[in-house]
Amino acid sequence: IAALLRQAEGTDNAHEAEAFMAAAQRLATATSIDLAVARAHATARTAAQVPAQRTITIGEPGSRGLRTYVQLFAVIAAANDVRCDVASNSTFVYAYGFPEDIDTTHALYASLVVQMVRSCDAYLATGAHRPTPTITARLNFQLAFGSRIGKRLAEARDDAKREATNSRSAAPGTAIALRNKEVELRDHYRTESKARGTWRASSASAGYSSAARRAGDRAGKQARLGASPELPGARPRLSR
């Protein structure tokens, strides 16, 4: 998976980057499925083979646009069987899932959040968002970016699951193992989560910009994955 991410980041060809990104997600899903099947046949579980909870720091209190970072993390998590609870101020997320799925989610987010901020900065620098206020344009751009990324990763995940459960080479009991994994994660979340209320990525006061949304959607289609240098305040710290 790491090799595919590096290849995606290293190419200037958008179509190649898309292919590497989709391949990384499919491989991550296939690996997760293999581990789910292995757990189904295990007589005993280690700590690394049961659902876990981790705290993902998104940003500092008072930072603007944190909701868009949370949304990006959440859509990546959804494509990788990870559930999330969000702090009321969007400064951190509780991630619930199997360790390998949380690891995958964080690896994808660490690359994509940097790309989101950079592509948004490049769009704003053109002045194409005017007369829309800069903060409104930024929020709309980044929300659209995250939404597009979520769709791309979900498509890659679904392809991998279909191949793993419907192909002639599918391991016996794969569908049952996946269902058991879903039930186990659901039960873990219900037991551990203390969340109250509903979190929303956008608010009415944020304003709307169709131009920024279209630009963010285009950037999400072209986003690449891989190791990227950290931007201040944009990339999260991962802690248990």
PDB file of C-alpha atoms in Angstrom:
ATOM      1  CA  ILE A   1       0.000   0.000   0.000  1.00  0.00           C
ATOM      2  CA  ALA A   2       2.826   2.391   0.896  1.00  0.00           C
ATOM      3  CA  ALA A   3       4.494   1.705  -2.455  1.00  0.00           C
ATOM      4  CA  LEU A   4       1.286   2.539  -4.325  1.00  0.00           C
ATOM      5  CA  LEU A   5       0.930   5.762  -2.372  1.00  0.00           C
ATOM      6  CA  ARG A   6       4.493   6.759  -3.274  1.00  0.00           C
ATOM      7  CA  GLN A   7       3.834   5.992  -6.958  1.00  0.00           C
ATOM      8  CA  ALA A   8       0.662   8.079  -6.915  1.00  0.00           C
ATOM      9  CA  GLU A   9       2.499  10.989  -5.357  1.00  0.00           C
ATOM     10  CA  GLY A  10       5.419  10.686  -7.778  1.00  0.00           C
ATOM     11  CA  THR A  11       3.485  10.973 -11.042  1.00  0.00           C
ATOM     12  CA  ASP A  12       2.350  14.181 -12.738  1.00  0.00           C
ATOM     13  CA  ASN A  13      -0.203  12.251 -14.798  1.00  0.00           C
ATOM     14  CA  ALA A  14      -3.655  12.665 -13.242  1.00  0.00           C
ATOM     15  CA  HIS A  15      -4.917   9.390 -14.753  1.00  0.00           C
ATOM     16  CA  GLU A  16      -1.962   7.440 -13.378  1.00  0.00           C
ATOM     17  CA  ALA A  17      -2.429   9.058  -9.975  1.00  0.00           C
ATOM     18  CA  GLU A  18      -6.103   8.090 -10.021  1.00  0.00           C
ATOM     19  CA  ALA A  19      -5.205   4.495 -10.881  1.00  0.00           C
ATOM     20  CA  PHE A  20      -2.613   4.255  -8.103  1.00  0.00           C
ATOM     21  CA  MET A  21      -5.027   5.828  -5.604  1.00  0.00           C
ATOM     22  CA  ALA A  22      -7.796   3.397  -6.463  1.00  0.00           C
ATOM     23  CA  ALA A  23      -5.349   0.499  -6.345  1.00  0.00           C
ATOM     24  CA  ALA A  24      -4.171   1.563  -2.878  1.00  0.00           C
ATOM     25  CA  GLN A  25      -7.745   1.631  -1.581  1.00  0.00           C
ATOM     26  CA  ARG A  26      -8.597  -1.721  -3.191  1.00  0.00           C
ATOM     27  CA  LEU A  27      -5.490  -3.303  -1.688  1.00  0.00           C
ATOM     28  CA  ALA A  28      -6.288  -1.822   1.716  1.00  0.00           C
ATOM     29  CA  THR A  29      -9.794  -3.274   1.493  1.00  0.00           C
ATOM     30  CA  ALA A  30      -8.510  -6.658   0.345  1.00  0.00           C
ATOM     31  CA  THR A  31      -6.023  -6.740   3.227  1.00  0.00           C
ATOM     32  CA  SER A  32      -8.761  -5.833   5.685  1.00  0.00           C
ATOM     33  CA  ILE A  33     -10.948  -8.631   4.284  1.00  0.00           C
ATOM     34  CA  ASP A  34      -8.119 -11.180   4.553  1.00  0.00           C
ATOM     35  CA  LEU A  35      -7.589 -10.223   8.186  1.00  0.00           C
ATOM     36  CA  ALA A  36     -11.319 -10.466   8.886  1.00  0.00           C
ATOM     37  CA  VAL A  37     -11.368 -14.001   7.468  1.00  0.00           C
ATOM     38  CA  ALA A  38      -8.290 -14.913   9.520  1.00  0.00           C
ATOM     39  CA  ARG A  39      -9.903 -13.588  12.698  1.00  0.00           C
ATOM     40  CA  ALA A  40     -13.011 -15.648  11.984  1.00  0.00           C
ATOM     41  CA  HIS A  41     -10.886 -18.798  12.118  1.00  0.00           C
ATOM     42  CA  ALA A  42      -8.781 -17.793  15.124  1.00  0.00           C
ATOM     43  CA  THR A  43      -9.374 -19.649  18.386  1.00  0.00           C
ATOM     44  CA  ALA A  44      -8.109 -16.711  20.453  1.00  0.00           C
ATOM     45  CA  ARG A  45      -7.724 -12.978  19.905  1.00  0.00           C
ATOM     46  CA  THR A  46      -4.793 -10.695  20.667  1.00  0.00           C
ATOM     47  CA  ALA A  47      -5.186  -6.988  21.433  1.00  0.00           C
ATOM     48  CA  ALA A  48      -4.332  -6.228  17.810  1.00  0.00           C
ATOM     49  CA  GLN A  49      -7.251  -8.378  16.576  1.00  0.00           C
ATOM     50  CA  VAL A  50     -10.141  -6.610  18.285  1.00  0.00           C
ATOM     51  CA  PRO A  51     -11.733  -3.204  17.615  1.00  0.00           C
ATOM     52  CA  ALA A  52      -9.934  -0.232  19.136  1.00  0.00           C
ATOM     53  CA  GLN A  53     -10.519   3.446  19.779  1.00  0.00           C
ATOM     54  CA  ARG A  54      -8.000   6.163  18.930  1.00  0.00           C
ATOM     55  CA  THR A  55      -8.048   9.913  19.275  1.00  0.00           C
ATOM     56  CA  ILE A  56      -7.168  11.851  16.124  1.00  0.00           C
ATOM     57  CA  THR A  57      -6.211  15.493  16.691  1.00  0.00           C
ATOM     58  CA  ILE A  58      -7.523  17.592  13.814  1.00  0.00           C
ATOM     59  CA  GLY A  59      -6.416  21.088  14.835  1.00  0.00           C
ATOM     60  CA  GLU A  60      -6.174  23.710  17.526  1.00  0.00           C
ATOM     61  CA  PRO A  61      -9.262  25.343  19.086  1.00  0.00           C
ATOM     62  CA  GLY A  62     -10.300  28.461  17.227  1.00  0.00           C
ATOM     63  CA  SER A  63      -8.766  27.392  13.906  1.00  0.00           C
ATOM     64  CA  ARG A  64     -11.008  28.086  10.930  1.00  0.00           C
ATOM     65  CA  GLY A  65     -12.130  25.357   8.578  1.00  0.00           C
ATOM     66  CA  LEU A  66     -11.717  22.458  10.999  1.00  0.00           C
ATOM     67  CA  ARG A  67     -15.083  21.067   9.958  1.00  0.00           C
ATOM     68  CA  THR A  68     -13.753  20.516   6.446  1.00  0.00           C
ATOM     69  CA  TYR A  69     -10.778  18.565   7.814  1.00  0.00           C
ATOM     70  CA  VAL A  70     -13.109  16.450   9.935  1.00  0.00           C
ATOM     71  CA  GLN A  71     -15.323  15.788   6.933  1.00  0.00           C
ATOM     72  CA  LEU A  72     -12.300  14.622   4.914  1.00  0.00           C
ATOM     73  CA  PHE A  73     -11.254  12.260   7.698  1.00  0.00           C
ATOM     74  CA  ALA A  74     -14.823  11.000   8.083  1.00  0.00           C
ATOM     75  CA  VAL A  75     -15.336  10.111   4.417  1.00  0.00           C
ATOM     76  CA  ILE A  76     -12.000   8.272   4.322  1.00  0.00           C
ATOM     77  CA  ALA A  77     -12.971   6.463   7.524  1.00  0.00           C
ATOM     78  CA  ALA A  78     -16.343   5.455   6.070  1.00  0.00           C
ATOM     79  CA  ALA A  79     -14.601   3.825   3.105  1.00  0.00           C
ATOM     80  CA  ASN A  80     -12.424   1.802   5.477  1.00  0.00           C
ATOM     81  CA  ASP A  81     -14.902   0.483   8.066  1.00  0.00           C
ATOM     82  CA  VAL A  82     -14.044   3.067  10.710  1.00  0.00           C
ATOM     83  CA  ARG A  83     -16.693   4.935  12.717  1.00  0.00           C
ATOM     84  CA  CYS A  84     -16.155   8.419  14.103  1.00  0.00           C
ATOM     85  CA  ASP A  85     -17.329  10.641  16.935  1.00  0.00           C
ATOM     86  CA  VAL A  86     -16.490  14.324  16.572  1.00  0.00           C
ATOM     87  CA  ALA A  87     -15.750  16.900  19.244  1.00  0.00           C
ATOM     88  CA  SER A  88     -18.255  19.751  19.393  1.00  0.00           C
ATOM     89  CA  ASN A  89     -15.537  22.197  18.272  1.00  0.00           C
ATOM     90  CA  SER A  90     -14.172  19.803  15.609  1.00  0.00           C
ATOM     91  CA  THR A  91     -10.682  19.801  17.142  1.00  0.00           C
ATOM     92  CA  PHE A  92     -10.454  16.023  17.425  1.00  0.00           C
ATOM     93  CA  VAL A  93     -12.140  12.798  16.380  1.00  0.00           C
ATOM     94  CA  TYR A  94     -12.593   9.500  18.179  1.00  0.00           C
ATOM     95  CA  ALA A  95     -12.003   6.746  15.615  1.00  0.00           C
ATOM     96  CA  TYR A  96     -13.447   3.282  16.256  1.00  0.00           C
ATOM     97  CA  GLY A  97     -12.346   0.319  14.181  1.00  0.00           C
ATOM     98  CA  PHE A  98      -9.883  -2.504  13.756  1.00  0.00           C
ATOM     99  CA  PRO A  99      -6.258  -1.314  14.021  1.00  0.00           C
ATOM    100  CA  GLU A 100      -5.396  -1.963  10.372  1.00  0.00           C
ATOM    101  CA  ASP A 101      -8.413   0.042   9.194  1.00  0.00           C
ATOM    102  CA  ILE A 102      -7.594   3.014  11.424  1.00  0.00           C
ATOM    103  CA  ASP A 103      -3.987   2.883  10.172  1.00  0.00           C
ATOM    104  CA  THR A 104      -5.170   2.955   6.554  1.00  0.00           C
ATOM    105  CA  THR A 105      -7.560   5.823   7.248  1.00  0.00           C
ATOM    106  CA  HIS A 106      -4.821   7.879   8.856  1.00  0.00           C
ATOM    107  CA  ALA A 107      -2.328   7.200   6.049  1.00  0.00           C
ATOM    108  CA  LEU A 108      -4.812   8.352   3.413  1.00  0.00           C
ATOM    109  CA  TYR A 109      -5.875  11.396   5.422  1.00  0.00           C
ATOM    110  CA  ALA A 110      -2.295  12.484   6.127  1.00  0.00           C
ATOM    111  CA  SER A 111      -1.681  12.814   2.389  1.00  0.00           C
ATOM    112  CA  LEU A 112      -5.039  14.112   1.252  1.00  0.00           C
ATOM    113  CA  VAL A 113      -5.416  16.874   3.841  1.00  0.00           C
ATOM    114  CA  VAL A 114      -2.182  18.453   2.632  1.00  0.00           C
ATOM    115  CA  GLN A 115      -3.329  18.218  -0.978  1.00  0.00           C
ATOM    116  CA  MET A 116      -6.691  19.731  -0.066  1.00  0.00           C
ATOM    117  CA  VAL A 117      -5.125  22.776   1.575  1.00  0.00           C
ATOM    118  CA  ARG A 118      -2.573  23.268  -1.204  1.00  0.00           C
ATOM    119  CA  SER A 119      -5.096  22.994  -4.030  1.00  0.00           C
ATOM    120  CA  CYS A 120      -7.455  25.348  -2.204  1.00  0.00           C
ATOM    121  CA  ASP A 121      -4.681  27.908  -1.684  1.00  0.00           C
ATOM    122  CA  ALA A 122      -3.842  27.697  -5.382  1.00  0.00           C
ATOM    123  CA  TYR A 123      -7.486  28.286  -6.312  1.00  0.00           C
ATOM    124  CA  LEU A 124      -7.826  31.270  -3.981  1.00  0.00           C
ATOM    125  CA  ALA A 125      -4.591  32.771  -5.314  1.00  0.00           C
ATOM    126  CA  THR A 126      -6.155  33.028  -8.784  1.00  0.00           C
ATOM    127  CA  GLY A 127      -8.866  35.332  -7.441  1.00  0.00           C
ATOM    128  CA  ALA A 128     -11.521  33.329  -9.291  1.00  0.00           C
ATOM    129  CA  HIS A 129     -13.640  33.171  -6.128  1.00  0.00           C
ATOM    130  CA  ARG A 130     -14.249  36.942  -5.962  1.00  0.00           C
ATOM    131  CA  PRO A 131     -16.512  38.639  -4.940  1.00  0.00           C
ATOM    132  CA  THR A 132     -17.234  35.693  -2.615  1.00  0.00           C
ATOM    133  CA  PRO A 133     -15.423  36.164   0.735  1.00  0.00           C
ATOM    134  CA  THR A 134     -12.222  34.121   0.970  1.00  0.00           C
ATOM    135  CA  ILE A 135     -13.314  32.093   4.007  1.00  0.00           C
ATOM    136  CA  THR A 136     -16.616  31.193   2.331  1.00  0.00           C
ATOM    137  CA  ALA A 137     -14.814  30.084  -0.809  1.00  0.00           C
ATOM    138  CA  ARG A 138     -12.301  28.055   1.225  1.00  0.00           C
ATOM    139  CA  LEU A 139     -14.988  26.212   3.166  1.00  0.00           C
ATOM    140  CA  ASN A 140     -16.983  25.398   0.045  1.00  0.00           C
ATOM    141  CA  PHE A 141     -13.903  24.305  -1.906  1.00  0.00           C
ATOM    142  CA  GLN A 142     -12.723  21.984   0.854  1.00  0.00           C
ATOM    143  CA  LEU A 143     -16.173  20.512   1.488  1.00  0.00           C
ATOM    144  CA  ALA A 144     -16.512  19.652  -2.206  1.00  0.00           C
ATOM    145  CA  PHE A 145     -12.975  18.225  -2.258  1.00  0.00           C
ATOM    146  CA  GLY A 146     -13.795  15.915   0.657  1.00  0.00           C
ATOM    147  CA  SER A 147     -17.091  14.824  -0.855  1.00  0.00           C
ATOM    148  CA  ARG A 148     -15.414  13.846  -4.124  1.00  0.00           C
ATOM    149  CA  ILE A 149     -12.650  11.947  -2.321  1.00  0.00           C
ATOM    150  CA  GLY A 150     -15.289  10.020  -0.378  1.00  0.00           C
ATOM    151  CA  LYS A 151     -16.988   8.931  -3.594  1.00  0.00           C
ATOM    152  CA  ARG A 152     -13.719   7.830  -5.205  1.00  0.00           C
ATOM    153  CA  LEU A 153     -12.627   5.773  -2.225  1.00  0.00           C
ATOM    154  CA  ALA A 154     -16.070   4.207  -1.789  1.00  0.00           C
ATOM    155  CA  GLU A 155     -16.042   3.080  -5.429  1.00  0.00           C
ATOM    156  CA  ALA A 156     -12.615   1.479  -5.017  1.00  0.00           C
ATOM    157  CA  ARG A 157     -13.727  -0.216  -1.782  1.00  0.00           C
ATOM    158  CA  ASP A 158     -16.885  -1.602  -3.383  1.00  0.00           C
ATOM    159  CA  ASP A 159     -14.892  -2.990  -6.315  1.00  0.00           C
ATOM    160  CA  ALA A 160     -12.550  -4.788  -3.925  1.00  0.00           C
ATOM    161  CA  LYS A 161     -15.396  -6.228  -1.847  1.00  0.00           C
ATOM    162  CA  ARG A 162     -17.218  -7.511  -4.934  1.00  0.00           C
ATOM    163  CA  GLU A 163     -14.063  -9.198  -6.161  1.00  0.00           C
ATOM    164  CA  ALA A 164     -13.361 -10.733  -2.751  1.00  0.00           C
ATOM    165  CA  THR A 165     -16.844 -12.150  -2.257  1.00  0.00           C
ATOM    166  CA  ASN A 166     -17.981 -13.017  -5.795  1.00  0.00           C
ATOM    167  CA  SER A 167     -14.876 -14.304  -7.563  1.00  0.00           C
ATOM    168  CA  ARG A 168     -14.129 -18.007  -7.938  1.00  0.00           C
ATOM    169  CA  SER A 169     -10.985 -17.561  -5.867  1.00  0.00           C
ATOM    170  CA  ALA A 170     -12.879 -16.058  -2.917  1.00  0.00           C
ATOM    171  CA  ALA A 171     -11.927 -17.656   0.401  1.00  0.00           C
ATOM    172  CA  PRO A 172     -14.706 -19.758   1.933  1.00  0.00           C
ATOM    173  CA  GLY A 173     -16.698 -17.853   4.525  1.00  0.00           C
ATOM    174  CA  THR A 174     -15.598 -14.402   3.320  1.00  0.00           C
ATOM    175  CA  ALA A 175     -19.108 -12.936   3.269  1.00  0.00           C
ATOM    176  CA  ILE A 176     -19.838 -14.297   6.739  1.00  0.00           C
ATOM    177  CA  ALA A 177     -16.528 -12.982   8.079  1.00  0.00           C
ATOM    178  CA  LEU A 178     -17.319  -9.514   6.748  1.00  0.00           C
ATOM    179  CA  ARG A 179     -20.776  -9.603   8.289  1.00  0.00           C
ATOM    180  CA  ASN A 180     -19.315 -10.714  11.623  1.00  0.00           C
ATOM    181  CA  LYS A 181     -16.771  -7.900  11.425  1.00  0.00           C
ATOM    182  CA  GLU A 182     -19.543  -5.379  10.807  1.00  0.00           C
ATOM    183  CA  VAL A 183     -21.522  -6.673  13.794  1.00  0.00           C
ATOM    184  CA  GLU A 184     -18.459  -6.692  16.047  1.00  0.00           C
ATOM    185  CA  LEU A 185     -17.573  -3.109  15.139  1.00  0.00           C
ATOM    186  CA  ARG A 186     -21.180  -1.990  15.608  1.00  0.00           C
ATOM    187  CA  ASP A 187     -21.331  -3.572  19.053  1.00  0.00           C
ATOM    188  CA  HIS A 188     -17.962  -2.076  20.007  1.00  0.00           C
ATOM    189  CA  TYR A 189     -19.098   1.369  18.926  1.00  0.00           C
ATOM    190  CA  ARG A 190     -22.368   1.124  20.832  1.00  0.00           C
ATOM    191  CA  THR A 191     -20.505   0.075  23.967  1.00  0.00           C
ATOM    192  CA  GLU A 192     -17.677   2.605  23.822  1.00  0.00           C
ATOM    193  CA  SER A 193     -19.211   5.685  22.221  1.00  0.00           C
ATOM    194  CA  LYS A 194     -20.442   8.447  24.508  1.00  0.00           C
ATOM    195  CA  ALA A 195     -21.477  10.735  21.660  1.00  0.00           C
ATOM    196  CA  ARG A 196     -24.572  12.875  21.953  1.00  0.00           C
ATOM    197  CA  GLY A 197     -26.241  14.872  19.215  1.00  0.00           C
ATOM    198  CA  THR A 198     -25.429  15.093  15.504  1.00  0.00           C
ATOM    199  CA  TRP A 199     -22.352  16.607  13.871  1.00  0.00           C
ATOM    200  CA  ARG A 200     -22.643  18.434  10.537  1.00  0.00           C
ATOM    201  CA  ALA A 201     -19.825  19.364   8.179  1.00  0.00           C
ATOM    202  CA  SER A 202     -21.341  22.709   7.203  1.00  0.00           C
ATOM    203  CA  SER A 203     -23.534  25.343   8.809  1.00  0.00           C
ATOM    204  CA  ALA A 204     -25.967  27.870   7.399  1.00  0.00           C
ATOM    205  CA  SER A 205     -23.761  30.760   8.512  1.00  0.00           C
ATOM    206  CA  ALA A 206     -20.845  29.520   6.399  1.00  0.00           C
ATOM    207  CA  GLY A 207     -22.397  30.735   3.128  1.00  0.00           C
ATOM    208  CA  TYR A 208     -22.425  28.999  -0.246  1.00  0.00           C
ATOM    209  CA  SER A 209     -20.297  29.346  -3.375  1.00  0.00           C
ATOM    210  CA  SER A 210     -21.100  27.211  -6.415  1.00  0.00           C
ATOM    211  CA  ALA A 211     -17.853  28.217  -8.146  1.00  0.00           C
ATOM    212  CA  ALA A 212     -15.748  27.153  -5.171  1.00  0.00           C
ATOM    213  CA  ARG A 213     -17.687  23.886  -4.938  1.00  0.00           C
ATOM    214  CA  ARG A 214     -17.001  23.114  -8.586  1.00  0.00           C
ATOM    215  CA  ALA A 215     -13.316  23.934  -8.158  1.00  0.00           C
ATOM    216  CA  GLY A 216     -13.077  21.768  -5.054  1.00  0.00           C
ATOM    217  CA  ASP A 217     -14.788  18.888  -6.833  1.00  0.00           C
ATOM    218  CA  ARG A 218     -12.314  19.119  -9.720  1.00  0.00           C
ATOM    219  CA  ALA A 219      -9.395  19.134  -7.296  1.00  0.00           C
ATOM    220  CA  GLY A 220     -10.829  16.087  -5.524  1.00  0.00           C
ATOM    221  CA  LYS A 221     -10.946  14.222  -8.834  1.00  0.00           C
ATOM    222  CA  GLN A 222      -7.282  15.007  -9.460  1.00  0.00           C
ATOM    223  CA  ALA A 223      -5.969  14.406  -5.930  1.00  0.00           C
ATOM    224  CA  ARG A 224      -3.023  12.050  -5.544  1.00  0.00           C
ATOM    225  CA  LEU A 225      -1.977   9.983  -2.561  1.00  0.00           C
ATOM    226  CA  GLY A 226       1.414   9.572  -0.950  1.00  0.00           C
ATOM    227  CA  ALA A 227       3.818  11.007   1.573  1.00  0.00           C
ATOM    228  CA  SER A 228       3.571  14.784   1.555  1.00  0.00           C
ATOM    229  CA  PRO A 229       5.341  17.381   3.706  1.00  0.00           C
ATOM    230  CA  GLU A 230       3.270  18.634   6.587  1.00  0.00           C
ATOM    231  CA  LEU A 231       1.488  21.970   6.510  1.00  0.00           C
ATOM    232  CA  PRO A 232       1.233  23.811   9.840  1.00  0.00           C
ATOM    233  CA  GLY A 233      -2.045  23.062  11.540  1.00  0.00           C
ATOM    234  CA  ALA A 234      -3.353  20.903   8.720  1.00  0.00           C
ATOM    235  CA  ARG A 235      -1.981  17.439   9.368  1.00  0.00           C
ATOM    236  CA  PRO A 236      -3.146  15.557  12.473  1.00  0.00           C
ATOM    237  CA  ARG A 237      -1.236  13.917  15.267  1.00  0.00           C
ATOM    238  CA  LEU A 238      -2.186  10.304  15.855  1.00  0.00           C
ATOM    239  CA  SER A 239      -2.348   9.045  19.427  1.00  0.00           C
ATOM    240  CA  ARG A 240      -3.889   6.132  21.228  1.00  0.00           C
TER     241      ARG A 240
END
